Amino acid sequence: MNNSTAIMPIEVLLVEDNPGDAELTRIALEDSKIAVNLNVVEDGVEAMAFLRKQENYAKAPHPDIILLDLNLPKKDGREVLAEIKADQNLRRIPVVVLTTSQSEEDIVKAYNLSANCFITKPVDFDQFVKIVQSIENFWFAIVKLPPE
């Protein structure tokens, strides 16, 4: 689009190894009043390749926000979070930890690694959709996200 007033979609990177949860997130964001481009990777190694535009992700968009599961194959979400926040080029991207864990240890560790928030995934479909829509309303409509 050449129109300078055109609103670019919010680029979301979902790091989620559960295809069902990834699909629920996609469904919840489809009803959005805000244009959202959802990119999904299934493990921590893929997430870092996406963020660093390596291998198959050379043309990957720079995410405006990352939704990060903690329990991932290859490289877990805690390691991914630590790498993101240690990287000068990535650290300003807000990271929302979205996980099944309710462990106080995981919550403390995520915040110590500079997660922007920690949300426990509900098991109920309607509640899951409400949580994702709440994330959307807060992070995409209220918060001013940092530029790339």
CSV table of C-alpha atoms in Angstrom, one decimal:
chain,number,residue,atom,x,y,z
A,1,MET,CA,0.0,0.0,0.0
A,2,ASN,CA,1.3,3.4,-0.9
A,3,ASN,CA,-1.3,5.2,1.2
A,4,SER,CA,0.7,6.7,4.1
A,5,THR,CA,-2.5,6.7,6.3
A,6,ALA,CA,-3.0,3.0,5.8
A,7,ILE,CA,-2.8,1.0,9.0
A,8,MET,CA,-0.4,-1.8,8.9
A,9,PRO,CA,-1.5,-5.0,10.6
A,10,ILE,CA,-0.1,-5.9,14.0
A,11,GLU,CA,2.6,-8.6,13.5
A,12,VAL,CA,2.2,-11.3,16.1
A,13,LEU,CA,4.6,-14.2,16.6
A,14,LEU,CA,3.0,-17.1,18.4
A,15,VAL,CA,5.5,-19.6,19.7
A,16,GLU,CA,3.3,-22.6,20.5
A,17,ASP,CA,3.9,-26.4,20.0
A,18,ASN,CA,0.3,-27.4,20.6
A,19,PRO,CA,-1.5,-27.2,17.2
A,20,GLY,CA,-4.9,-27.0,19.0
A,21,ASP,CA,-3.8,-24.0,21.1
A,22,ALA,CA,-2.3,-22.3,18.0
A,23,GLU,CA,-5.6,-22.8,16.1
A,24,LEU,CA,-7.7,-21.5,19.1
A,25,THR,CA,-5.5,-18.4,19.1
A,26,ARG,CA,-6.0,-17.9,15.3
A,27,ILE,CA,-9.8,-18.3,15.8
A,28,ALA,CA,-9.8,-15.8,18.6
A,29,LEU,CA,-7.8,-13.2,16.6
A,30,GLU,CA,-10.0,-13.7,13.4
A,31,ASP,CA,-12.8,-11.7,15.0
A,32,SER,CA,-10.5,-8.8,15.7
A,33,LYS,CA,-11.4,-5.3,14.8
A,34,ILE,CA,-7.7,-4.7,14.4
A,35,ALA,CA,-5.7,-6.1,11.4
A,36,VAL,CA,-3.5,-8.9,12.8
A,37,ASN,CA,-1.0,-11.0,11.0
A,38,LEU,CA,-0.4,-14.2,13.0
A,39,ASN,CA,2.9,-16.1,12.5
A,40,VAL,CA,3.2,-19.4,14.2
A,41,VAL,CA,6.4,-21.4,15.0
A,42,GLU,CA,6.4,-24.6,17.0
A,43,ASP,CA,9.6,-24.6,19.0
A,44,GLY,CA,12.2,-22.3,20.5
A,45,VAL,CA,14.8,-22.9,17.8
A,46,GLU,CA,12.4,-21.9,15.1
A,47,ALA,CA,11.4,-18.9,17.2
A,48,MET,CA,14.9,-17.6,17.4
A,49,ALA,CA,15.5,-18.3,13.6
A,50,PHE,CA,12.3,-16.3,12.9
A,51,LEU,CA,13.3,-13.4,15.1
A,52,ARG,CA,16.8,-13.3,13.7
A,53,LYS,CA,15.5,-13.8,10.1
A,54,GLN,CA,17.7,-16.9,9.6
A,55,GLU,CA,17.2,-19.9,7.3
A,56,ASN,CA,13.6,-20.2,6.0
A,57,TYR,CA,12.7,-17.0,7.9
A,58,ALA,CA,14.9,-14.5,5.9
A,59,LYS,CA,11.8,-12.5,4.9
A,60,ALA,CA,10.0,-12.9,8.3
A,61,PRO,CA,8.3,-9.7,9.5
A,62,HIS,CA,9.5,-8.1,12.7
A,63,PRO,CA,6.9,-9.0,15.3
A,64,ASP,CA,5.2,-6.2,17.3
A,65,ILE,CA,4.5,-8.7,20.1
A,66,ILE,CA,5.4,-12.3,20.9
A,67,LEU,CA,3.0,-14.8,22.6
A,68,LEU,CA,5.3,-17.4,24.1
A,69,ASP,CA,4.6,-20.8,25.5
A,70,LEU,CA,7.1,-22.0,28.1
A,71,ASN,CA,7.1,-25.7,27.5
A,72,LEU,CA,8.5,-26.0,24.0
A,73,PRO,CA,10.6,-28.7,22.3
A,74,LYS,CA,14.3,-28.1,21.3
A,75,LYS,CA,14.6,-24.9,23.3
A,76,ASP,CA,12.1,-24.1,26.0
A,77,GLY,CA,10.3,-20.8,26.4
A,78,ARG,CA,12.5,-19.7,29.3
A,79,GLU,CA,15.6,-19.9,27.1
A,80,VAL,CA,13.9,-18.1,24.3
A,81,LEU,CA,12.8,-15.3,26.6
A,82,ALA,CA,16.3,-15.0,28.0
A,83,GLU,CA,17.7,-14.8,24.5
A,84,ILE,CA,15.2,-12.2,23.3
A,85,LYS,CA,15.7,-9.9,26.3
A,86,ALA,CA,19.5,-10.2,26.0
A,87,ASP,CA,19.5,-9.3,22.3
A,88,GLN,CA,19.8,-5.5,21.6
A,89,ASN,CA,17.7,-5.9,18.4
A,90,LEU,CA,14.9,-7.9,20.0
A,91,ARG,CA,14.6,-6.8,23.7
A,92,ARG,CA,12.0,-4.1,23.1
A,93,ILE,CA,9.5,-6.6,21.6
A,94,PRO,CA,6.8,-7.2,24.3
A,95,VAL,CA,6.7,-10.8,25.3
A,96,VAL,CA,3.5,-12.2,26.7
A,97,VAL,CA,4.0,-15.6,28.3
A,98,LEU,CA,0.9,-17.7,27.5
A,99,THR,CA,1.3,-21.1,29.1
A,100,THR,CA,-0.4,-23.9,30.9
A,101,SER,CA,1.9,-23.5,33.9
A,102,GLN,CA,0.6,-22.1,37.1
A,103,SER,CA,3.9,-22.7,38.9
A,104,GLU,CA,5.0,-19.8,41.1
A,105,GLU,CA,8.6,-20.6,40.1
A,106,ASP,CA,7.7,-20.2,36.4
A,107,ILE,CA,5.9,-16.9,37.1
A,108,VAL,CA,8.9,-15.5,39.1
A,109,LYS,CA,11.4,-16.8,36.5
A,110,ALA,CA,9.5,-15.3,33.6
A,111,TYR,CA,9.3,-11.9,35.2
A,112,ASN,CA,13.0,-12.1,36.3
A,113,LEU,CA,13.7,-12.7,32.6
A,114,SER,CA,11.8,-9.5,31.7
A,115,ALA,CA,8.5,-11.0,30.4
A,116,ASN,CA,6.0,-8.3,29.9
A,117,CYS,CA,3.2,-10.4,31.4
A,118,PHE,CA,2.4,-14.0,32.4
A,119,ILE,CA,-1.0,-15.5,31.6
A,120,THR,CA,-2.0,-19.1,32.4
A,121,LYS,CA,-4.0,-20.7,29.5
A,122,PRO,CA,-7.5,-21.7,30.6
A,123,VAL,CA,-8.6,-25.2,29.4
A,124,ASP,CA,-12.1,-24.1,28.6
A,125,PHE,CA,-12.5,-23.0,24.9
A,126,ASP,CA,-14.6,-19.9,25.6
A,127,GLN,CA,-12.3,-18.7,28.4
A,128,PHE,CA,-9.3,-19.3,26.1
A,129,VAL,CA,-10.9,-17.1,23.4
A,130,LYS,CA,-11.7,-14.4,26.0
A,131,ILE,CA,-8.1,-14.4,27.2
A,132,VAL,CA,-6.7,-14.0,23.7
A,133,GLN,CA,-9.2,-11.3,23.0
A,134,SER,CA,-8.2,-9.5,26.2
A,135,ILE,CA,-4.5,-9.7,25.2
A,136,GLU,CA,-5.5,-8.3,21.8
A,137,ASN,CA,-7.6,-5.4,23.3
A,138,PHE,CA,-4.9,-4.4,25.8
A,139,TRP,CA,-1.7,-4.9,23.7
A,140,PHE,CA,-3.1,-3.9,20.2
A,141,ALA,CA,-5.6,-1.2,21.1
A,142,ILE,CA,-4.5,0.4,24.4
A,143,VAL,CA,-0.7,0.0,24.6
A,144,LYS,CA,1.6,2.0,22.4
A,145,LEU,CA,4.0,-0.6,20.9
A,146,PRO,CA,7.7,0.2,20.3
A,147,PRO,CA,8.8,0.8,16.7
A,148,GLU,CA,11.0,-1.8,15.1
